[in-house]
Coordinates of C-alpha atoms and ligand atoms in Angstrom, one line a residue:
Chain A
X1 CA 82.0 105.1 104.1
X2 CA 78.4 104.3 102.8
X3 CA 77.1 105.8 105.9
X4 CA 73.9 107.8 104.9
X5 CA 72.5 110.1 107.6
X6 CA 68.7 112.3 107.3
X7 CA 69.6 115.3 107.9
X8 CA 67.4 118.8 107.4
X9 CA 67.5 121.3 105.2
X10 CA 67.8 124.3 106.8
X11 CA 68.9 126.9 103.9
X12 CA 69.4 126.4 100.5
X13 CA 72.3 128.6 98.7
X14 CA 71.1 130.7 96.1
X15 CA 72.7 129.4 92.6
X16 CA 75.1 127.0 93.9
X17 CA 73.1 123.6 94.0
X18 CA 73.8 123.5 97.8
X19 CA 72.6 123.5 100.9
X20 CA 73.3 123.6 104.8
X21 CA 71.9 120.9 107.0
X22 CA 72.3 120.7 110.8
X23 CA 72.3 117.3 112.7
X24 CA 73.4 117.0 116.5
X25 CA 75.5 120.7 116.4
X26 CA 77.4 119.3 113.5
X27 CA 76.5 122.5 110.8
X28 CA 77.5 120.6 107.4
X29 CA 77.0 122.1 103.6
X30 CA 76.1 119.4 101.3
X31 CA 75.9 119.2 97.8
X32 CA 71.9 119.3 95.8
X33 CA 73.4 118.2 92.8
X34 CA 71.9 114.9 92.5
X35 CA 68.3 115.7 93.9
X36 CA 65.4 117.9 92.1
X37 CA 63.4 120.1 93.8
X38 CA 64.2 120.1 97.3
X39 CA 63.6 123.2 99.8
X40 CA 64.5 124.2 103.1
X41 CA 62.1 121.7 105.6
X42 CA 62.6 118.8 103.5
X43 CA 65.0 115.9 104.7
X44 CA 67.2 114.4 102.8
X45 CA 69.5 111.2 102.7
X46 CA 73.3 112.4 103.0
X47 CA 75.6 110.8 101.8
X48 CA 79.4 111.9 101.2
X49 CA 78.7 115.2 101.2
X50 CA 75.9 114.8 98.8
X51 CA 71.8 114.6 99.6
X52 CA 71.0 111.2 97.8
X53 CA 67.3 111.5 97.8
X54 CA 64.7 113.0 99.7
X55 CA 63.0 111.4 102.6
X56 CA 59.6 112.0 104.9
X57 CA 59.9 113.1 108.5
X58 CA 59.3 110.0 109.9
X59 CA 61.9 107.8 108.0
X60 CA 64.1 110.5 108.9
X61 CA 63.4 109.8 112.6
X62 CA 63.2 106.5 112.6
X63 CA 66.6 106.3 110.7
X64 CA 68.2 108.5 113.4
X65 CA 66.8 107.1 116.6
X66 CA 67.6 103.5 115.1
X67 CA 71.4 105.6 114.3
X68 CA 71.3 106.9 117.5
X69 CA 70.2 103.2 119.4
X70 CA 73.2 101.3 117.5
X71 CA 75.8 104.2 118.4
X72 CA 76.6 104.5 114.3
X73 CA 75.6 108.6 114.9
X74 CA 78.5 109.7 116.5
X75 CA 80.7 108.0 114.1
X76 CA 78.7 109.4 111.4
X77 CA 78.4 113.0 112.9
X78 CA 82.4 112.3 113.5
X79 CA 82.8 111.5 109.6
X80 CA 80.9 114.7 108.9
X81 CA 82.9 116.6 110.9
X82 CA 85.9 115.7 109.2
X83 CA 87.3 113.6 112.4
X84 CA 88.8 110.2 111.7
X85 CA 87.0 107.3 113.3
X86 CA 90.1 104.8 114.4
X87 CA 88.0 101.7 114.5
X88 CA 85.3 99.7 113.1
X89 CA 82.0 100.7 114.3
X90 CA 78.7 100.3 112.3
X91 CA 77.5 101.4 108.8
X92 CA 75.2 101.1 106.2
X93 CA 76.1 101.0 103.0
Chain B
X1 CA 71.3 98.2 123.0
X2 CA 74.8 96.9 123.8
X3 CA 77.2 94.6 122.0
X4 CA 77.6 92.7 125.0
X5 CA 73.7 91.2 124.6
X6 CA 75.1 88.7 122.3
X7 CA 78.0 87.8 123.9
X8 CA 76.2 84.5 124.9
X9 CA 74.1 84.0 122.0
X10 CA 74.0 79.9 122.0
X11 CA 70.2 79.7 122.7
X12 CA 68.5 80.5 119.7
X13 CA 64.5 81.7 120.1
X14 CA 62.6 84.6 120.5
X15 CA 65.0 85.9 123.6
X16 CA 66.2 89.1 122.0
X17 CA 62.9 90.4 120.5
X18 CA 62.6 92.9 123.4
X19 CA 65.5 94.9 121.9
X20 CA 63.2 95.2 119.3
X21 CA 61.8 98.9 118.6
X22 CA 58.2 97.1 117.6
X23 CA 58.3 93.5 119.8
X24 CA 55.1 92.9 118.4
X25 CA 55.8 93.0 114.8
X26 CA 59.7 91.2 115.4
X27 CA 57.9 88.5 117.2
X28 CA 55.0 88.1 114.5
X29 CA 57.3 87.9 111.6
X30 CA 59.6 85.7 113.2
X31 CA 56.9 83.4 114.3
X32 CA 55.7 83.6 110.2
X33 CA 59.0 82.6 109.3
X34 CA 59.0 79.7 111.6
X35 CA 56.1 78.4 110.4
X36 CA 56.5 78.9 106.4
X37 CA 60.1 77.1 106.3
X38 CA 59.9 73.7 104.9
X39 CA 61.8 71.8 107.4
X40 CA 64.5 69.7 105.9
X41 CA 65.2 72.3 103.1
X42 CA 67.8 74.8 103.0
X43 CA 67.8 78.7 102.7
X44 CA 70.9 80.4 101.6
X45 CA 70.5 84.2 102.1
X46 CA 73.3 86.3 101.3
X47 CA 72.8 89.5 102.4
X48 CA 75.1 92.1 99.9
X49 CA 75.4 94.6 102.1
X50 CA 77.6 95.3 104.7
X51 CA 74.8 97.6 106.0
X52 CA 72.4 94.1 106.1
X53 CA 75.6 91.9 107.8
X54 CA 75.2 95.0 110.6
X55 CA 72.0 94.8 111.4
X56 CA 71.6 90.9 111.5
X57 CA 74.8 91.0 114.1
X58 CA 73.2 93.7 116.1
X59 CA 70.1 92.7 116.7
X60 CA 71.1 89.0 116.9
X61 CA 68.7 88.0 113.5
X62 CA 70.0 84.7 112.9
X63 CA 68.8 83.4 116.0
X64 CA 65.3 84.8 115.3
X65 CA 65.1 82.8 112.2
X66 CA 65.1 78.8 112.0
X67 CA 68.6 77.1 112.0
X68 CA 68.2 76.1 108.1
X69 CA 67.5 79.6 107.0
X70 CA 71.3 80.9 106.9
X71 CA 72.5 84.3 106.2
X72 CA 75.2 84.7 103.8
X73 CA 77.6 87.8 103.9
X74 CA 78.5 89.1 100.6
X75 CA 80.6 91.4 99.1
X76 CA 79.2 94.4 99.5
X77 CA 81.5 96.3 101.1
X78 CA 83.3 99.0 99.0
X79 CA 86.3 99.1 100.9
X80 CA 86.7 95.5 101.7
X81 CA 86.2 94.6 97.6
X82 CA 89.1 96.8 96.4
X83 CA 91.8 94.4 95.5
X84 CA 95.7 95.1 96.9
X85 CA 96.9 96.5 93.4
X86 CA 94.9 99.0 93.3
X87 CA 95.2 100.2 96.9
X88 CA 99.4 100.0 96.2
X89 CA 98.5 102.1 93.0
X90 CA 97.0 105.0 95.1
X91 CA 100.2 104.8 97.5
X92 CA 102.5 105.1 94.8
X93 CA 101.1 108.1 93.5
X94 CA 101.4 109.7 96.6
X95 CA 104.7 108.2 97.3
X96 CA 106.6 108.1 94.0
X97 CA 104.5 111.4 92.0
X98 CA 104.1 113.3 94.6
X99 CA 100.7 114.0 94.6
X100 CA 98.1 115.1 97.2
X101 CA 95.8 111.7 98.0
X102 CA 92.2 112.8 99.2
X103 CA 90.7 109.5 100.1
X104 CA 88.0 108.9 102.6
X105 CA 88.6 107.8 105.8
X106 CA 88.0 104.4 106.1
X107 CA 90.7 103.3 103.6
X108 CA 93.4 104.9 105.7
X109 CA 94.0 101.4 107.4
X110 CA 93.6 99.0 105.3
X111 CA 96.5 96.7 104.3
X112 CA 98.8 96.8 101.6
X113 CA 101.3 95.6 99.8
X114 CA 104.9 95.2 102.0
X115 CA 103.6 95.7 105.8
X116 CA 102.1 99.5 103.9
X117 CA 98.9 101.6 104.5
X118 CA 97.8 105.2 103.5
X119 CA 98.1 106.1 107.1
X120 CA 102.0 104.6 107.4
X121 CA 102.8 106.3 103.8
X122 CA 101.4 109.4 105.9
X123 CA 103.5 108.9 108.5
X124 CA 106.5 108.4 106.2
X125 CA 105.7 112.0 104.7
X126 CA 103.5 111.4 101.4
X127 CA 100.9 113.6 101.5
X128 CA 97.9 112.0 102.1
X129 CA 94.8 113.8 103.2
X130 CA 91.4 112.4 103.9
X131 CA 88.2 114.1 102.9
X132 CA 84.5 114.2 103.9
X133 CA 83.3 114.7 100.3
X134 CA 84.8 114.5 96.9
X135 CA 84.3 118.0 96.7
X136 CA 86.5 119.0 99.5
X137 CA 89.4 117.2 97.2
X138 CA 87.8 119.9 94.4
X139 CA 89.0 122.7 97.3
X140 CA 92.2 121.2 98.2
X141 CA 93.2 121.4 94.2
X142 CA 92.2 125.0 94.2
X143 CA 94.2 125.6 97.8
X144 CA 97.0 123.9 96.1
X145 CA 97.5 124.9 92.4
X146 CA 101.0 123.9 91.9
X147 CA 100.6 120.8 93.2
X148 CA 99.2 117.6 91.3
X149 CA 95.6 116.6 93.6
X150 CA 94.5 112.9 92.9
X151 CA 90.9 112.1 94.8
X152 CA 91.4 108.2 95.2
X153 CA 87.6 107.6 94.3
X154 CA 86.0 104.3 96.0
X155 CA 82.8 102.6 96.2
X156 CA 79.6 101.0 94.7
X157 CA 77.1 103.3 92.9
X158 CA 75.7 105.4 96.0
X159 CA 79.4 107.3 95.9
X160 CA 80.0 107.0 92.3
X161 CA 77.6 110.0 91.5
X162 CA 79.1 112.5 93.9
X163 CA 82.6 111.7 91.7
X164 CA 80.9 112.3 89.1
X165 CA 79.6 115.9 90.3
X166 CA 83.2 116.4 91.2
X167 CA 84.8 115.3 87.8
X168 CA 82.0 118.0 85.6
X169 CA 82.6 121.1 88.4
X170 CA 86.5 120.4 87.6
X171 CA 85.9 120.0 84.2
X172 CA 83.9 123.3 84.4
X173 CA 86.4 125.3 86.7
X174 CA 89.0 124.2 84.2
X175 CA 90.9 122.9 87.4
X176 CA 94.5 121.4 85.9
X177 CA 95.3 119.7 88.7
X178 CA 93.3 117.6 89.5
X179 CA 91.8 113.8 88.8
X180 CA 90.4 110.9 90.1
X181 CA 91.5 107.7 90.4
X182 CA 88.5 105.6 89.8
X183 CA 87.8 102.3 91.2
X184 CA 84.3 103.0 91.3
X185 CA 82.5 99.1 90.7
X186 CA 78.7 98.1 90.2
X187 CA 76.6 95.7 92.1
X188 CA 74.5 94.0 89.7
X189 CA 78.1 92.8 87.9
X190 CA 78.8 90.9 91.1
X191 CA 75.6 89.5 91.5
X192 CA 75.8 88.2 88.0
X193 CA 79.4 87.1 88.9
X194 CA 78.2 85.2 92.5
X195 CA 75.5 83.1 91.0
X196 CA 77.1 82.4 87.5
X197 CA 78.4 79.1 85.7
X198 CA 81.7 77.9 88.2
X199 CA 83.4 77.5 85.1
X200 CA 83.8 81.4 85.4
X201 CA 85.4 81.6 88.5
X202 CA 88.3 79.4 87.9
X203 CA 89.1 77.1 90.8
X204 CA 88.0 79.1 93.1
X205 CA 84.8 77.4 95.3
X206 CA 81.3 78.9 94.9
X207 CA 78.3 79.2 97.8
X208 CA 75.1 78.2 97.5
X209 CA 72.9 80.9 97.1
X210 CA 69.1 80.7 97.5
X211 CA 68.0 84.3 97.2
X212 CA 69.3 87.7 97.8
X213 CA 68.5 90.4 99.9
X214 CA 69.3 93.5 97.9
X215 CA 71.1 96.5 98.8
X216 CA 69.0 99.6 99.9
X217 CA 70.9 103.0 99.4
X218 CA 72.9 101.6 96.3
X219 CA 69.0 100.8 94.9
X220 CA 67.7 104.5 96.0
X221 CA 70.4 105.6 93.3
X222 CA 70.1 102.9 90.2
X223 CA 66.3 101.1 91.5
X224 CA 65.4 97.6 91.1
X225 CA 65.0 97.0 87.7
X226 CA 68.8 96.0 87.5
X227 CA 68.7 93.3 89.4
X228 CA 65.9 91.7 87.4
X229 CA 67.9 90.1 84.9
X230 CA 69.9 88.2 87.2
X231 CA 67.2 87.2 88.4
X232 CA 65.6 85.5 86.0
X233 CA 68.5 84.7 84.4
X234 CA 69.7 82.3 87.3
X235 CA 66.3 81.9 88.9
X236 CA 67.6 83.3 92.7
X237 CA 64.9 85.9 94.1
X238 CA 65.9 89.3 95.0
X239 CA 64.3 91.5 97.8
X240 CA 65.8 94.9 97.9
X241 CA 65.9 95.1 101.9
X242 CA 65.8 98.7 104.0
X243 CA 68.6 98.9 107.4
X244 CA 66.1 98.0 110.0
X245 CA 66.2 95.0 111.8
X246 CA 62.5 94.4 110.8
X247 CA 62.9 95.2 107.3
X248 CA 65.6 92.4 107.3
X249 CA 63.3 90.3 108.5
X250 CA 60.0 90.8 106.9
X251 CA 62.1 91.0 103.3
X252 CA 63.6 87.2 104.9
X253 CA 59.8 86.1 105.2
X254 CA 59.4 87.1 101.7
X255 CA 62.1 85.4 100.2
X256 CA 61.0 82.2 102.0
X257 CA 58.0 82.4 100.3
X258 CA 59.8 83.2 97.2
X259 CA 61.9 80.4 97.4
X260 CA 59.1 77.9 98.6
X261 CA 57.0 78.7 95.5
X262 CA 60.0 78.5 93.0
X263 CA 59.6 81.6 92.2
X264 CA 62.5 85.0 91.1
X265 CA 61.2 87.8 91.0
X266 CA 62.7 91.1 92.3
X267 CA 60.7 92.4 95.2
X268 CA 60.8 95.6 97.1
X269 CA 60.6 95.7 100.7
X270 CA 62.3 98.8 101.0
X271 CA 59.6 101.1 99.2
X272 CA 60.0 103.4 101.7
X273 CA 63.2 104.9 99.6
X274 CA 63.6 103.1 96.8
X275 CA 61.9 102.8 93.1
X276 CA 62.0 100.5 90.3
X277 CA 63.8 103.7 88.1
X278 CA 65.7 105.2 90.8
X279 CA 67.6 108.2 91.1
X280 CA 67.3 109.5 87.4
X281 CA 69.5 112.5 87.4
X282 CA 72.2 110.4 89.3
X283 CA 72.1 107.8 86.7
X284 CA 72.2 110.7 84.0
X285 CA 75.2 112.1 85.4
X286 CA 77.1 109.1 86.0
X287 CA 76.6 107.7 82.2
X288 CA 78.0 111.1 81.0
X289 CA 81.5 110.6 82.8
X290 CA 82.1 107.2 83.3
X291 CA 82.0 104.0 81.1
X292 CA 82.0 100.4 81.9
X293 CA 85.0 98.7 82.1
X294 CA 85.8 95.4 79.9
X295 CA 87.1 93.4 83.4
X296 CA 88.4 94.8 86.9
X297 CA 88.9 92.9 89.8
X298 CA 87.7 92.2 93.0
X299 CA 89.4 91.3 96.1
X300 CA 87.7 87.6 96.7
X301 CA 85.8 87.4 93.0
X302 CA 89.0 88.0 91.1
X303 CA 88.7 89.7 87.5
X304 CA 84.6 90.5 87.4
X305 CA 83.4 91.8 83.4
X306 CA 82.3 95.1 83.2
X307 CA 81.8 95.4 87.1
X308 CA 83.2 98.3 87.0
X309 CA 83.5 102.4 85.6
X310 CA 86.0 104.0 84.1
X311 CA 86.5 107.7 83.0
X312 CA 85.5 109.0 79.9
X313 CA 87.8 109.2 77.3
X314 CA 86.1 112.7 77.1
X315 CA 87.7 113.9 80.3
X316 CA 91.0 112.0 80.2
X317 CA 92.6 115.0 81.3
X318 CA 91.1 114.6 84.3
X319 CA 91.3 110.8 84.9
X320 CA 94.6 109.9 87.0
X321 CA 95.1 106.8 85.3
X322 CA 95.6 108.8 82.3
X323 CA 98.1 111.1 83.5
X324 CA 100.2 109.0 85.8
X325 CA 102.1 105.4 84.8
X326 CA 100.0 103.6 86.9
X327 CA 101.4 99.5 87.6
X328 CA 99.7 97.0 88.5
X329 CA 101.8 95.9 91.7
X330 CA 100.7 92.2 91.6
X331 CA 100.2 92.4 95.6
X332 CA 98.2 89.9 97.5
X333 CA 96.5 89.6 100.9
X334 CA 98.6 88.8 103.7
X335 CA 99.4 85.2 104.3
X336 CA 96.7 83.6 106.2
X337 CA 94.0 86.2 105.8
X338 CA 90.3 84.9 104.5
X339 CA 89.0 87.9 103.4
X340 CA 88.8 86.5 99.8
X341 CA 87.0 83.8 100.6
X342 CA 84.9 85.5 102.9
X343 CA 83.9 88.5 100.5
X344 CA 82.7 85.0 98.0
X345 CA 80.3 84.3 100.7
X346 CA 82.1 80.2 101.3
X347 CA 83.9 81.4 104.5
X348 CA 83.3 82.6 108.1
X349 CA 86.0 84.7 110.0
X350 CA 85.7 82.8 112.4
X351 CA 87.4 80.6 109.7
X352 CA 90.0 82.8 109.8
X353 CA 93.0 81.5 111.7
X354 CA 94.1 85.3 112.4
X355 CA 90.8 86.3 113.8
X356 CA 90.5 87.7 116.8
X357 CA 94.4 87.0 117.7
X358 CA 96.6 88.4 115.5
X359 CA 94.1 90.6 113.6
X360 CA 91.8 92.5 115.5
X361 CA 90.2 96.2 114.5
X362 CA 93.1 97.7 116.4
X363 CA 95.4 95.8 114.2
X364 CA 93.9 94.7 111.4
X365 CA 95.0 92.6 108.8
X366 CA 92.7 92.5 106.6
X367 CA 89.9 95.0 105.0
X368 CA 87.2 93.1 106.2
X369 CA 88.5 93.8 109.4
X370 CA 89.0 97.8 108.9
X371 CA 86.1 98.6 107.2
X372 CA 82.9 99.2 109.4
X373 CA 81.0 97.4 107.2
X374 CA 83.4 94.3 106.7
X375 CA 82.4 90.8 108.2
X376 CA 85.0 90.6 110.2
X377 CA 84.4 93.9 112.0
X378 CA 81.2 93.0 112.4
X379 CA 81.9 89.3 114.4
X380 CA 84.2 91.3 116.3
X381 CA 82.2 94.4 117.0
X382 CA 79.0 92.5 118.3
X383 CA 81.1 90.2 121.0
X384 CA 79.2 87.1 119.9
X385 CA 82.6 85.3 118.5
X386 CA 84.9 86.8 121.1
X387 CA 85.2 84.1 123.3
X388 CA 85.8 81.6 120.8
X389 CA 88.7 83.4 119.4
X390 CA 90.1 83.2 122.9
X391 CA 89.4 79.7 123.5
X392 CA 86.2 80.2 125.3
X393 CA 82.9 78.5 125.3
X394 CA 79.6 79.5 124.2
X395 CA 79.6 81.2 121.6
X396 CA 78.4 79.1 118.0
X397 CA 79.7 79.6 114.5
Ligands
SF4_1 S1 90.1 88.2 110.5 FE1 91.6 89.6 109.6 S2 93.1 88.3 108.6 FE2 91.3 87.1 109.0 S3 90.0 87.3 107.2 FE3 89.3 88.8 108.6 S4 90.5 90.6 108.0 FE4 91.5 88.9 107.1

């Protein structure tokens, strides 16, 4: 639920405040509504659909292999995907 | 890293510090906590987050730190704090109006009223349908226009912007059918509510709180200034804390010295992501939609004041409360469940008589034990608790 994954940006709709982001296979579009100024290259925060704020390259990585370590990505790339996740795992709110 | 490490977790020390991604830094901090506790004095930490409970489970934190600095787990767990009413309210709209439910996944499980869920009124032929983002709801309206959509909106104020994004593209669609059911809540309210007079909370028994560490994505969106009045105004240090294992613990060091100098001030650990203003154009968002409610209540603090949003009146066309006869069902936990007292930080599930035996994750009873980022989850999901529940020994409360 509060899960917040880095993703990249890897192309920004033209007009529509969104964007696409690619993590592990999962191809998602998410929302720019509530960031400024973001391109394609930066990394952002996800967050239900929605970049939260924007991040640095290393956070991003750190974040993910710290994601990756705990086994919360899967759940999180499952969430993204629109799969349901049957049982407690790990999040961050 | 495995769950399984703390399965026997009874010697405290430095033993886990290898799982560490920087040993060096785990092991200096830790050693600087040791050193700067006062021995014989007591430090309450409750962690608000269930993103902080997480990472002190999983990489086995409390044993890093000295037996009289204590980690508290709070409240701050959006699925775990909404109360039974309010989760019966979303099921009789699908049930008894016949609407479409978009809720995220995680509340599928938790326990209602009567033995009920989302995912049994699902299986009973309500039509509930879980969604990634609010937005998908926005598509299922527009998929569906002659049926009613209700997007059953949860959480503290990281998902109450993306509500609100949802709310102003239906309001500018003109979309008629469709509206949120808001339960959105705030975490400053509940800090104000966990360290205020007793007298406010009724009979029910307060913890000691020495300091707090803060929440990290929930301050990205609203920053830290919130929590400064709180602060002061009860005199409990805040450090807003980031995920990491490290960050818990270098933002533990720095309440210590907080506490040790009698000082409360709010600190930032997490600068990495977080500012004292926050996310502005959230925030500006968010005020245009919603409003503070006069009281709405928690599961475990009861009826909180203004802890939590409501719609506009603005876009009441839009707000489900609005269009549908909502009731408030008067349902409670199931008998024997702790998760009130355990959301107010005074019990343990291993307190819990059910834990572990009757409830588990498979079977849960309680939303502290659905919810990923519940207590009770967490106990269970890192093993360290697991042979107590079954009689075994070992394992420490
Ligand atoms: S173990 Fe289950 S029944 Fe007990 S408090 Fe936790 S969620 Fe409630």
């Amino acid at each position: 639920m509060c899960l917040a994954i880095p993703a990249r940006i890897e192309m920004v709709a033209e007009g529509a405040d969104s964007a696409t982001v690619s993590l592990g296979g999962v191809r998602k579009e998410i929302s720019l509504a509530l960031v400024e100024g973001v391109g394609v290259g930066d990394y952002v925060l996800v967050h239900v659909g929605f970049a939260l704020q924007r991040i640095s390259e290393e956070e991003a990585a750190r974040t993910l292999a710290l994601m990756r370590e705990g086994g919360v990505l899967e759940e999180a790339l499952a969430e993204m995907a629109g799969e349901e996740h049957p049982t407690a795992g790990e999040a961050r709110s | 890293m495995t769950g399984a490490t703390f399965g026997e977790a009874a010697d405290a020390g430095l033993r886990y510090v290898e799982d560490f991604r920087d040993e060096k830094l785990a092991r200096t901090l830790a050693e600087a906590i040791v050193r700067e506790v006062e021995p014989g004095r007591e430090y309450a930490i409750m962690e608000f987050c269930g993103g902080h409970t997480h990472a002190i489970f999983r990489h086995g934190v409390q044993d890093l730190v000295p037996d009289n600095v204590r980690y508290v787990h709070g409240p701050g767990c959006p699925v775990c704090v909404l109360p039974v009413p309010r989760l019966d309210a979303a099921i009789a709209l699908a049930e008894e109006h016949d609407v479409i439910l978009c809720t995220y996944a995680d509340m599928m499980r938790v326990p209602a009223s009567r033995k009920k869920s989302l995912m049994k009124a699902r299986a009973n032929g309500a039509d509930v349908r879980m969604v990634y983002s609010a937005l998908d709801a926005l598509a299922v309206a527009r998929d569906n226009p002659e049926r009613e959509v209700v997007f059953f909106a949860i959480g503290f104020e990281t998902t109450t912007p993306p509500t609100a994004v949802a709310l102003l593209q239906a309001r500018a669609e003109g979309l008629r059918n469709f509206s949120v059911f808001c339960n959105h809540v705030l975490t400053p309210a509940a800090i104000h509510h966990l360290l205020g007079d007793p007298a406010d909370a009724g009979d029910r028994e307060k913890v000691r709180i020495d300091g707090f560490l803060g929440p990290s994505h929930v301050s990205a969106v609203i920053g830290h200034a919130p929590y400064e009045e709180p602060a002061r105004l009860y005199r409990k240090p805040v450090v807003i804390a980031g995920f990491e294992p490290l960050d818990v613990m270098q933002s533990t060091l720095m309440l210590v010295r907080q506490i040790n100098a009698g000082e409360c001030r709010v600190q930032n650990q997490y600068v990495r992501a977080v500012t004292r203003e926050g996310n502005r154009k959230a925030q500006a968002l968010v005020n245009k939609v919603f409003r503070v409610r006069e009281i709405f209540e928690w599961r475990g603090l009861g009826w909180v004041p203004n802890s939590a949003l409501a719609i506009q009146p603005e876009y009441a066309g839009l707000d489900a409360e609005e269009r549908f006869a909502i009731h408030h069902s008067g349902g409670r936990d199931v008998k024997g469940c702790e998760c009130p007292a355990i959301l107010r930080g005074v019990k343990k599930p291993t307190d819990c008589r059910l834990f572990g035996t009757v409830c588990t994750p498979e079977n849960p009873q309680g939303s502290c034990m659905v919810s990923s980022e519940g207590s009770c989850a967490a106990y269970w999901t890192y093993g360290r608790f697991r042979e107590r529940a079954a009689g075994g020994e070992g394992a420490r409360p």
